Short mmCIF file of N, CA and C in Angstrom, two decimals:
data_model
loop_
_atom_site.label_atom_id
_atom_site.label_comp_id
_atom_site.label_asym_id
_atom_site.label_seq_id
_atom_site.Cartn_x
_atom_site.Cartn_y
_atom_site.Cartn_z
N MET L 34 46.22 108.97 120.53
CA MET L 34 46.81 107.97 120.08
C MET L 34 46.05 106.53 120.66
N PHE L 35 45.08 106.60 121.69
CA PHE L 35 44.39 105.60 122.41
C PHE L 35 42.68 105.99 121.94
N GLY L 36 42.72 106.61 120.75
CA GLY L 36 41.01 107.37 120.52
C GLY L 36 40.49 105.94 120.12
N TRP L 37 40.67 105.06 119.59
CA TRP L 37 39.73 103.60 119.30
C TRP L 37 39.43 103.06 120.62
N LEU L 38 40.09 103.20 121.72
CA LEU L 38 39.36 102.96 122.94
C LEU L 38 37.95 103.24 123.50
N ALA L 39 37.97 104.45 123.21
CA ALA L 39 36.59 105.69 123.40
C ALA L 39 35.34 105.03 122.76
N THR L 40 35.82 104.33 121.50
CA THR L 40 34.74 103.93 120.89
C THR L 40 34.45 102.29 121.45
N PHE L 41 35.56 101.78 121.98
CA PHE L 41 35.27 99.97 122.46
C PHE L 41 33.99 100.17 123.07
N GLY L 42 33.26 99.08 122.54
CA GLY L 42 32.10 98.99 123.40
C GLY L 42 30.75 99.86 123.21
N ALA L 43 31.01 100.60 122.38
CA ALA L 43 29.70 101.75 122.13
C ALA L 43 29.28 101.28 121.03
N PRO L 44 27.94 101.89 120.66
CA PRO L 44 27.19 101.16 119.43
C PRO L 44 27.69 101.48 118.36
N ARG L 45 27.82 100.74 117.27
CA ARG L 45 28.39 101.16 116.11
C ARG L 45 27.61 101.86 115.35
N ARG L 46 27.75 102.98 114.58
CA ARG L 46 26.96 104.00 113.69
C ARG L 46 27.60 103.63 112.23
N GLU L 47 26.58 103.59 111.49
CA GLU L 47 26.90 103.29 109.78
C GLU L 47 27.31 104.35 109.27
N HIS L 48 28.56 104.25 108.82
CA HIS L 48 29.49 105.40 108.28
C HIS L 48 29.90 105.09 106.72
N PRO L 49 28.67 104.87 105.89
CA PRO L 49 29.39 104.85 104.27
C PRO L 49 30.17 105.81 103.98
N SER L 50 30.66 104.95 103.06
CA SER L 50 31.67 105.97 102.16
C SER L 50 31.17 106.75 101.34
N THR L 51 30.29 106.39 100.32
CA THR L 51 29.37 107.38 99.54
C THR L 51 28.13 106.61 99.60
N VAL L 52 27.02 107.23 99.58
CA VAL L 52 25.55 106.41 99.37
C VAL L 52 25.10 107.03 98.05
N GLN L 53 24.77 106.28 97.41
CA GLN L 53 24.33 106.61 96.13
C GLN L 53 22.60 106.12 96.04
N THR L 54 21.68 107.08 95.56
CA THR L 54 20.39 106.87 95.46
C THR L 54 19.74 106.76 94.09
N ARG L 55 19.05 106.36 93.53
CA ARG L 55 18.54 106.06 92.30
C ARG L 55 16.92 106.57 92.58
N TRP L 56 16.47 107.33 92.06
CA TRP L 56 15.02 107.48 92.51
C TRP L 56 13.83 107.08 91.25
N PHE L 57 12.95 106.97 91.88
CA PHE L 57 11.75 106.14 90.85
C PHE L 57 10.34 106.94 91.19
N HIS L 58 9.86 107.15 89.88
CA HIS L 58 8.12 107.26 90.30
C HIS L 58 7.75 105.77 90.76
N LEU L 59 7.20 105.48 91.58
CA LEU L 59 6.59 104.36 91.88
C LEU L 59 5.75 104.38 92.88
N GLY L 60 4.42 103.83 92.33
CA GLY L 60 3.29 104.09 93.50
C GLY L 60 2.89 102.75 94.11
N PRO L 61 2.08 102.89 94.93
CA PRO L 61 1.61 101.31 95.94
C PRO L 61 1.09 100.50 95.20
N GLN L 62 0.45 100.54 93.97
CA GLN L 62 0.10 99.36 93.01
C GLN L 62 1.37 98.72 92.57
N ALA L 63 2.27 99.43 91.91
CA ALA L 63 3.34 98.72 91.50
C ALA L 63 3.87 98.04 92.87
N LEU L 64 4.04 98.53 93.99
CA LEU L 64 4.96 98.09 95.21
C LEU L 64 4.17 96.71 95.70
N ALA L 65 2.90 96.72 95.58
CA ALA L 65 1.54 95.43 95.99
C ALA L 65 2.31 94.19 95.05
N ARG L 66 2.30 94.69 93.81
CA ARG L 66 2.63 93.87 92.81
C ARG L 66 3.77 93.34 92.76
N THR L 67 5.19 94.30 93.35
CA THR L 67 6.50 93.74 92.91
C THR L 67 7.19 93.18 94.53
N LEU L 68 6.66 93.78 95.52
CA LEU L 68 7.42 93.69 96.78
C LEU L 68 7.61 92.13 97.16
N PRO L 69 6.45 91.42 97.04
CA PRO L 69 6.49 90.08 97.37
C PRO L 69 7.74 89.26 96.33
N THR L 70 8.02 89.89 95.64
CA THR L 70 9.08 88.89 95.00
C THR L 70 10.61 88.88 95.40
N LEU L 71 10.81 89.69 96.29
CA LEU L 71 11.79 90.10 97.05
C LEU L 71 12.11 88.74 97.92
N GLY L 72 11.27 88.45 98.51
CA GLY L 72 11.47 87.32 99.54
C GLY L 72 11.75 87.72 100.89
N SER L 73 12.87 87.67 101.65
CA SER L 73 12.76 87.81 103.11
C SER L 73 13.95 89.04 102.83
N VAL L 74 13.58 89.95 103.67
CA VAL L 74 14.29 91.25 103.82
C VAL L 74 14.20 92.06 105.15
N LEU L 75 14.97 92.68 105.20
CA LEU L 75 14.89 93.75 106.75
C LEU L 75 14.22 95.09 106.48
N HIS L 76 13.04 94.78 107.59
CA HIS L 76 12.14 96.09 107.27
C HIS L 76 12.07 97.22 108.38
N LEU L 77 12.19 98.47 108.04
CA LEU L 77 12.06 99.36 109.29
C LEU L 77 11.41 100.46 108.94
N PRO L 78 10.14 100.35 109.42
CA PRO L 78 9.22 101.16 109.37
C PRO L 78 9.62 102.70 110.23
N ARG L 79 9.02 103.79 109.59
CA ARG L 79 9.14 105.16 110.49
C ARG L 79 8.67 105.30 111.82
N LEU L 80 9.69 105.65 112.64
CA LEU L 80 9.17 105.77 114.03
C LEU L 80 7.88 107.28 114.03
N ARG L 81 6.75 106.83 114.83
CA ARG L 81 5.87 108.01 114.77
C ARG L 81 5.41 108.45 113.44
N TYR L 82 4.77 107.68 112.70
CA TYR L 82 4.29 108.33 111.29
C TYR L 82 2.83 107.52 110.95
N VAL L 83 1.90 108.67 110.66
CA VAL L 83 0.53 108.34 110.32
C VAL L 83 0.51 108.81 109.02
N PRO L 84 0.44 107.99 107.85
CA PRO L 84 0.31 108.99 106.66
C PRO L 84 -1.03 109.42 106.44
N CYS L 85 -0.76 110.76 105.68
CA CYS L 85 -2.06 111.47 105.81
C CYS L 85 -2.35 111.30 103.99
N LEU L 86 -3.20 110.41 103.59
CA LEU L 86 -3.87 109.91 102.48
C LEU L 86 -4.48 110.96 102.04
N THR L 87 -4.33 111.75 101.14
CA THR L 87 -5.55 112.56 100.26
C THR L 87 -6.55 111.99 99.53
N HIS L 88 -5.80 110.75 98.92
CA HIS L 88 -6.64 110.00 98.36
C HIS L 88 -6.40 108.48 98.51
N LEU L 89 -7.19 107.75 98.75
CA LEU L 89 -6.66 106.09 98.64
C LEU L 89 -6.12 105.50 97.54
N PRO L 90 -4.83 104.78 97.61
CA PRO L 90 -4.83 104.31 96.06
C PRO L 90 -5.55 103.34 95.61
N ARG L 91 -5.85 103.03 94.19
CA ARG L 91 -7.04 102.28 93.72
C ARG L 91 -6.27 100.91 93.92
N GLY L 92 -6.97 100.24 94.09
CA GLY L 92 -7.11 98.48 93.91
C GLY L 92 -6.22 97.98 95.21
N VAL L 93 -5.42 98.90 96.07
CA VAL L 93 -4.57 98.12 96.85
C VAL L 93 -5.04 98.38 98.46
N ILE L 94 -4.93 97.82 99.39
CA ILE L 94 -5.24 98.18 100.77
C ILE L 94 -4.06 97.54 101.83
N ALA L 95 -4.03 97.88 102.99
CA ALA L 95 -3.09 97.19 103.81
C ALA L 95 -3.67 96.46 104.65
N SER L 96 -2.93 95.63 105.35
CA SER L 96 -3.28 94.62 106.39
C SER L 96 -2.96 94.75 107.98
N ASP L 97 -1.88 95.18 107.59
CA ASP L 97 -0.76 95.63 109.17
C ASP L 97 -0.21 96.92 108.79
N GLU L 98 0.13 97.36 110.29
CA GLU L 98 0.79 98.58 110.46
C GLU L 98 2.46 98.71 109.86
N LEU L 99 2.97 97.63 109.50
CA LEU L 99 4.04 97.48 108.76
C LEU L 99 4.00 97.97 107.30
N VAL L 100 2.80 97.99 106.79
CA VAL L 100 2.99 98.08 105.20
C VAL L 100 1.85 99.34 105.08
N ALA L 101 1.20 99.39 106.08
CA ALA L 101 0.33 100.62 105.89
C ALA L 101 0.40 101.85 105.25
N PRO L 102 1.77 102.56 105.97
CA PRO L 102 2.32 103.45 105.43
C PRO L 102 3.29 103.37 103.97
N LEU L 103 3.25 102.30 103.53
CA LEU L 103 3.34 102.25 101.71
C LEU L 103 2.66 102.79 101.08
N LEU L 104 1.16 102.74 101.46
CA LEU L 104 0.08 103.29 100.82
C LEU L 104 0.64 104.52 100.39
N ALA L 105 1.19 105.48 100.91
CA ALA L 105 1.40 106.80 100.48
C ALA L 105 2.59 106.83 100.09
N THR L 106 3.34 105.69 99.47
CA THR L 106 4.36 106.05 98.79
C THR L 106 4.16 106.52 97.23
N ARG L 107 5.02 107.63 96.76
CA ARG L 107 4.71 108.26 95.49
C ARG L 107 6.42 108.31 94.88
N LEU L 108 7.16 108.04 95.58
CA LEU L 108 8.39 107.91 95.22
C LEU L 108 9.57 107.02 95.87
N VAL L 109 10.23 105.92 95.20
CA VAL L 109 11.12 104.88 96.06
C VAL L 109 12.61 105.14 95.53
N GLY L 110 13.43 105.24 96.81
CA GLY L 110 15.09 105.69 96.17
C GLY L 110 15.48 104.09 96.67
N ALA L 111 16.24 103.80 95.39
CA ALA L 111 17.25 102.53 95.87
C ALA L 111 18.40 102.78 95.68
N GLY L 112 19.13 102.82 97.05
CA GLY L 112 20.09 103.23 97.86
C GLY L 112 21.05 102.37 97.69
N SER L 113 22.21 102.36 97.98
CA SER L 113 23.71 101.67 98.07
C SER L 113 24.85 102.05 98.56
N ALA L 114 25.35 101.52 99.31
CA ALA L 114 26.66 102.04 99.86
C ALA L 114 27.59 100.78 100.32
N VAL L 115 28.83 101.22 100.67
CA VAL L 115 29.84 100.66 100.68
C VAL L 115 30.27 100.86 102.61
N THR L 116 29.67 99.81 103.63
CA THR L 116 30.12 100.45 105.19
C THR L 116 30.94 99.53 105.28
N ALA L 117 31.57 99.71 106.76
CA ALA L 117 32.67 98.81 107.32
C ALA L 117 32.41 97.45 107.21
N ASP L 118 31.10 97.31 107.15
CA ASP L 118 30.58 95.82 107.27
C ASP L 118 30.21 94.87 106.01
N GLY L 119 30.74 96.11 105.10
CA GLY L 119 30.31 95.36 103.60
C GLY L 119 29.43 96.22 102.89
N PRO L 120 28.82 95.95 101.93
CA PRO L 120 27.83 96.42 101.09
C PRO L 120 26.18 96.57 101.69
N ARG L 121 25.53 97.64 101.39
CA ARG L 121 24.38 97.56 101.52
C ARG L 121 23.48 98.09 100.48
N GLU L 122 22.42 97.39 100.21
CA GLU L 122 21.29 97.97 99.56
C GLU L 122 20.08 97.97 100.04
N TRP L 123 19.04 99.14 99.96
CA TRP L 123 18.00 99.39 100.42
C TRP L 123 16.87 100.11 99.51
N LEU L 124 15.67 99.92 99.67
CA LEU L 124 14.78 100.65 99.20
C LEU L 124 14.32 101.93 100.37
N GLU L 125 13.79 103.32 100.01
CA GLU L 125 13.49 104.05 100.50
C GLU L 125 11.91 104.59 100.16
N TYR L 126 11.18 104.42 100.96
CA TYR L 126 9.70 104.73 100.36
C TYR L 126 9.60 106.23 101.03
N VAL L 127 8.96 106.80 100.19
CA VAL L 127 8.98 108.59 99.98
C VAL L 127 7.52 108.83 99.83
N ASP L 128 6.85 109.71 100.63
CA ASP L 128 5.73 110.22 100.15
C ASP L 128 5.75 111.49 99.15
N ALA L 129 4.49 112.24 99.13
CA ALA L 129 4.65 113.41 98.52
C ALA L 129 5.33 114.42 98.72
N SER L 130 5.19 115.00 100.27
CA SER L 130 6.08 115.77 100.77
C SER L 130 7.37 115.61 101.25
N GLY L 131 7.81 114.41 100.44
CA GLY L 131 9.48 114.00 100.91
C GLY L 131 9.49 113.45 102.32
N THR L 132 8.77 112.95 102.95
CA THR L 132 8.99 112.12 104.10
C THR L 132 9.27 110.84 103.82
N CYS L 133 10.48 110.49 104.23
CA CYS L 133 10.71 108.99 104.30
C CYS L 133 9.71 108.03 105.35
N LEU L 134 9.10 107.02 104.60
CA LEU L 134 7.92 106.22 105.32
C LEU L 134 8.40 105.18 105.95
N ALA L 135 9.47 104.33 105.04
CA ALA L 135 10.13 103.16 105.76
C ALA L 135 11.25 102.75 104.93
N ARG L 136 12.37 101.74 105.19
CA ARG L 136 13.18 101.32 104.36
C ARG L 136 13.20 100.24 104.42
N THR L 137 13.64 99.60 103.54
CA THR L 137 13.50 97.91 103.47
C THR L 137 15.04 97.59 103.02
N TYR L 138 15.68 96.55 103.57
CA TYR L 138 17.20 96.22 103.42
C TYR L 138 17.19 94.87 103.14
N LEU L 139 17.75 94.55 101.90
CA LEU L 139 18.23 93.19 101.17
C LEU L 139 19.13 92.68 101.78
N LEU L 140 19.00 91.59 102.23
CA LEU L 140 19.74 90.42 102.72
C LEU L 140 20.05 89.18 101.92
N PRO L 141 21.19 88.44 102.20
CA PRO L 141 21.63 87.83 101.38
C PRO L 141 20.84 86.70 100.77
N ASP L 142 19.57 86.45 101.61
CA ASP L 142 18.21 85.66 101.44
C ASP L 142 17.26 86.42 100.48
N THR L 143 17.75 87.45 100.00
CA THR L 143 17.02 88.24 98.97
C THR L 143 16.68 87.99 97.90
N ASP L 144 15.53 87.81 96.87
CA ASP L 144 15.74 87.26 95.78
C ASP L 144 16.13 88.80 94.83
N TYR L 145 17.52 88.85 94.48
CA TYR L 145 17.77 90.21 93.59
C TYR L 145 17.13 90.34 92.15
N LEU L 146 16.78 89.15 91.74
CA LEU L 146 15.91 89.25 90.53
C LEU L 146 14.66 90.28 90.63
N GLY L 147 13.93 89.73 91.60
CA GLY L 147 13.14 90.59 92.51
C GLY L 147 13.20 91.90 92.35
N TRP L 148 14.34 92.26 92.96
CA TRP L 148 14.63 93.84 93.28
C TRP L 148 14.95 94.68 91.77
N ASP L 149 15.64 93.77 90.79
CA ASP L 149 15.42 94.21 89.46
C ASP L 149 14.13 94.53 88.88
N ALA L 150 13.05 93.23 89.12
CA ALA L 150 12.03 93.70 88.44
C ALA L 150 10.87 94.97 89.32
N LEU L 151 11.35 94.96 90.62
CA LEU L 151 10.77 96.22 91.16
C LEU L 151 11.04 97.38 90.68
N LEU L 152 12.32 97.64 90.31
CA LEU L 152 12.97 98.62 90.00
C LEU L 152 12.49 98.91 88.49
N ALA L 153 12.49 97.88 87.60
CA ALA L 153 12.08 97.79 86.45
C ALA L 153 10.40 98.81 86.32
N GLU L 154 9.77 98.28 87.07
CA GLU L 154 8.31 98.68 87.48
C GLU L 154 8.27 100.57 87.16
N GLY L 155 9.35 101.12 88.00
CA GLY L 155 9.28 102.35 88.31
C GLY L 155 9.65 103.26 87.30
N GLU L 156 9.69 104.60 86.86
CA GLU L 156 10.22 105.47 86.09
C GLU L 156 11.07 105.98 86.56
N PRO L 157 12.31 106.15 86.00
CA PRO L 157 13.59 106.60 86.66
C PRO L 157 13.45 108.14 86.62
N MET L 158 14.02 108.63 87.60
CA MET L 158 14.03 110.34 87.60
C MET L 158 15.06 110.86 87.58
N GLY L 159 15.10 112.35 87.03
CA GLY L 159 16.66 112.73 86.32
C GLY L 159 17.12 113.39 87.68
N VAL L 160 18.62 113.05 87.65
CA VAL L 160 19.28 113.89 88.72
C VAL L 160 18.89 115.27 89.36
N ASP L 161 18.30 115.94 88.69
CA ASP L 161 18.10 117.17 89.14
C ASP L 161 16.75 117.67 89.23
N GLU L 162 15.82 116.40 88.65
CA GLU L 162 14.72 116.51 89.02
C GLU L 162 13.77 116.40 90.48
N TRP L 163 14.37 116.04 91.20
CA TRP L 163 13.92 116.01 92.81
C TRP L 163 15.23 115.85 93.82
N ALA L 164 14.96 116.34 95.07
CA ALA L 164 15.72 116.08 96.18
C ALA L 164 14.87 116.01 97.16
N PRO L 165 15.34 114.92 98.11
CA PRO L 165 14.54 114.57 99.08
C PRO L 165 14.55 115.87 99.97
N VAL L 166 13.22 116.11 100.78
CA VAL L 166 12.91 117.45 101.67
C VAL L 166 13.61 117.20 102.88
N GLU L 167 13.38 115.66 103.44
CA GLU L 167 13.79 115.06 104.62
C GLU L 167 15.37 114.59 104.76
N GLN L 168 16.35 115.00 105.56
CA GLN L 168 17.51 114.38 105.53
C GLN L 168 17.54 112.91 106.56
N GLY L 169 16.84 113.05 107.63
CA GLY L 169 17.34 112.01 108.59
C GLY L 169 15.87 111.01 108.60
N PHE L 170 16.39 110.01 109.20
CA PHE L 170 15.46 108.83 109.01
C PHE L 170 15.52 108.02 110.34
N THR L 171 14.34 108.12 111.17
CA THR L 171 14.65 107.29 112.30
C THR L 171 13.53 106.33 112.61
N ALA L 172 14.08 104.94 112.62
CA ALA L 172 13.43 103.91 112.70
C ALA L 172 12.57 103.46 113.91
N ALA L 173 11.36 103.01 113.74
CA ALA L 173 10.85 102.40 115.12
C ALA L 173 11.43 100.99 115.60
N GLN L 174 11.61 100.11 114.46
CA GLN L 174 12.23 98.76 114.61
C GLN L 174 12.63 98.18 113.86
N ALA L 175 13.33 97.04 113.84
CA ALA L 175 13.80 96.47 112.31
C ALA L 175 13.38 94.94 112.54
N ARG L 176 12.77 94.49 111.43
CA ARG L 176 12.20 93.13 111.57
C ARG L 176 12.42 92.29 110.35
N VAL L 177 12.64 91.15 110.06
CA VAL L 177 13.03 90.42 109.18
C VAL L 177 11.44 89.90 108.72
N ILE L 178 11.20 90.40 107.47
CA ILE L 178 9.89 89.96 106.83
C ILE L 178 9.92 89.45 105.15
N ARG L 179 9.05 89.01 105.06
CA ARG L 179 8.29 88.82 103.33
C ARG L 179 6.75 89.73 103.41
N PHE L 180 7.25 90.29 102.03
CA PHE L 180 5.87 91.07 101.62
C PHE L 180 5.06 89.77 100.99
N ASP L 181 3.85 89.78 101.19
CA ASP L 181 2.83 88.92 100.39
C ASP L 181 1.82 89.86 99.86
N THR L 182 0.90 89.59 99.20
CA THR L 182 -0.46 89.85 98.79
C THR L 182 -1.38 88.68 98.42
N ASN L 183 -2.89 89.11 98.54
CA ASN L 183 -3.88 88.23 98.43
C ASN L 183 -5.11 89.01 97.54
N LEU L 184 -5.51 88.41 96.47
CA LEU L 184 -6.68 89.30 95.64
C LEU L 184 -8.08 89.01 96.80
N VAL L 185 -8.41 90.18 97.22
CA VAL L 185 -9.90 90.02 98.35
C VAL L 185 -10.80 90.75 97.84
N GLY L 186 -11.51 90.44 97.09
CA GLY L 186 -13.00 91.12 96.43
C GLY L 186 -12.43 92.24 95.51
N GLY L 187 -11.35 91.76 94.43
CA GLY L 187 -11.04 92.54 93.73
C GLY L 187 -10.02 93.65 93.97
N LEU L 188 -9.60 93.61 95.05
CA LEU L 188 -8.30 94.52 95.85
C LEU L 188 -7.09 93.53 96.23
N ARG L 189 -6.24 94.19 95.74
CA ARG L 189 -4.93 93.47 96.21
C ARG L 189 -4.77 93.91 97.80
N LEU L 190 -4.26 92.71 98.60
CA LEU L 190 -4.16 93.24 100.18
C LEU L 190 -2.73 92.87 100.12
N LEU L 191 -2.21 94.07 100.84
CA LEU L 191 -0.64 93.63 101.01
C LEU L 191 -0.20 93.69 102.31
N ARG L 192 0.57 92.83 102.73
CA ARG L 192 0.60 92.27 104.14
C ARG L 192 2.14 92.28 104.23
N SER L 193 2.67 92.00 105.63
CA SER L 193 3.81 91.21 105.85
C SER L 193 3.69 90.28 106.49
N THR L 194 4.51 89.24 106.24
CA THR L 194 4.46 87.89 107.10
C THR L 194 6.05 87.55 107.66
N ARG L 195 5.89 86.90 108.85
CA ARG L 195 7.25 86.58 109.12
C ARG L 195 8.29 85.54 107.63
N ALA L 196 9.56 85.86 107.79
CA ALA L 196 10.29 85.42 106.75
C ALA L 196 10.54 84.07 107.30
N CYS L 197 10.20 83.22 106.25
CA CYS L 197 10.53 81.60 106.47
C CYS L 197 11.52 81.05 106.84
N ALA L 198 12.72 81.16 106.16
CA ALA L 198 14.02 80.76 106.38
C ALA L 198 14.84 81.71 106.10
N VAL L 199 15.71 82.29 107.25
CA VAL L 199 17.00 83.29 106.74
C VAL L 199 18.19 82.54 107.53
N SER L 200 19.22 82.72 106.34
CA SER L 200 20.40 82.00 106.83
C SER L 200 21.03 82.69 108.00
N PRO L 201 21.78 82.40 108.59
CA PRO L 201 22.85 83.17 109.71
C PRO L 201 23.65 84.26 109.42
N MET L 202 23.88 84.24 107.93
CA MET L 202 24.77 85.27 107.48
C MET L 202 23.39 86.61 107.45
N GLY L 203 22.51 86.24 106.94
CA GLY L 203 21.05 87.36 107.03
C GLY L 203 20.91 87.63 108.55
N ARG L 204 20.74 86.68 108.85
CA ARG L 204 20.25 87.20 110.45
C ARG L 204 21.53 88.07 110.88
N SER L 205 22.75 87.75 110.88
CA SER L 205 23.73 88.63 111.32
C SER L 205 24.04 90.05 110.82
N LEU L 206 23.52 89.77 109.35
CA LEU L 206 23.73 91.00 108.89
C LEU L 206 22.27 92.12 108.99
N ALA L 207 21.32 91.66 109.48
CA ALA L 207 19.88 92.15 110.01
C ALA L 207 20.29 92.68 111.09
N GLY L 208 20.84 91.89 112.20
CA GLY L 208 21.25 92.48 113.45
C GLY L 208 22.65 93.61 113.19
N SER L 209 23.31 93.38 112.49
CA SER L 209 24.29 94.89 112.15
C SER L 209 23.65 96.13 111.80
N ILE L 210 22.90 95.91 110.70
CA ILE L 210 21.93 96.95 110.34
C ILE L 210 21.04 97.68 111.51
N ALA L 211 20.30 96.73 111.99
CA ALA L 211 19.46 97.16 112.98
C ALA L 211 20.31 98.26 114.08
N GLN L 212 21.50 97.32 114.79
CA GLN L 212 22.34 98.11 115.44
C GLN L 212 22.87 99.24 114.99
N ALA L 213 22.94 99.51 113.76
CA ALA L 213 23.56 100.75 113.05
C ALA L 213 23.01 102.09 112.95
N GLN L 214 21.14 101.24 112.88
CA GLN L 214 20.43 102.39 112.75
C GLN L 214 19.65 102.59 114.48
N SER L 215 20.09 101.98 115.09
CA SER L 215 20.00 102.42 117.01
C SER L 215 18.47 101.99 117.26
N VAL L 216 17.79 100.87 116.63
CA VAL L 216 16.66 99.97 116.74
C VAL L 216 16.70 98.80 117.42
N ALA L 217 15.64 98.66 117.71
CA ALA L 217 15.36 97.09 117.88
C ALA L 217 15.14 96.01 117.00
N TYR L 218 15.75 95.35 116.97
CA TYR L 218 15.70 94.02 116.10
C TYR L 218 14.91 93.12 116.34
N LEU L 219 13.70 92.75 115.81
CA LEU L 219 12.87 91.73 116.32
C LEU L 219 12.69 90.28 115.67
#
């Protein structure tokens, strides 16, 4: 009868009604071209992961530890769910072994045309073509960032930068997602 009291003050966990994920073949080169179009996003890198790159992607380098794992991306999942706090949309970056490298959540400040452009770069996968190997994802931290690129000596340098302006609604949503993922929001 008073079961809700047991959860009062406890950290909320995300309990989405139904998670839907569309998978795309999308590599580091396409990510480096399109991630900067998103604007402000909440990025959650994987806890304790050092990518094992059997070969370096051509034409792309990373400038920091937040984006370095993305160089091992082979598949991108575009996830969506309706949670108690409202709808959520995110990207999951997966390496060749099926390990989720990071997640990027869209915020109210995100450019949704950039989201569409990013997904248009990928080749959609069939429903039965692939299933993720890993079921869980543990993030190291949650940080609101913008992706940025520069050309350096013919290479595209992918980096994360601090988001310029994030609305109060965006900050609140980022905090809710970080709390639901049980990570520090920086």
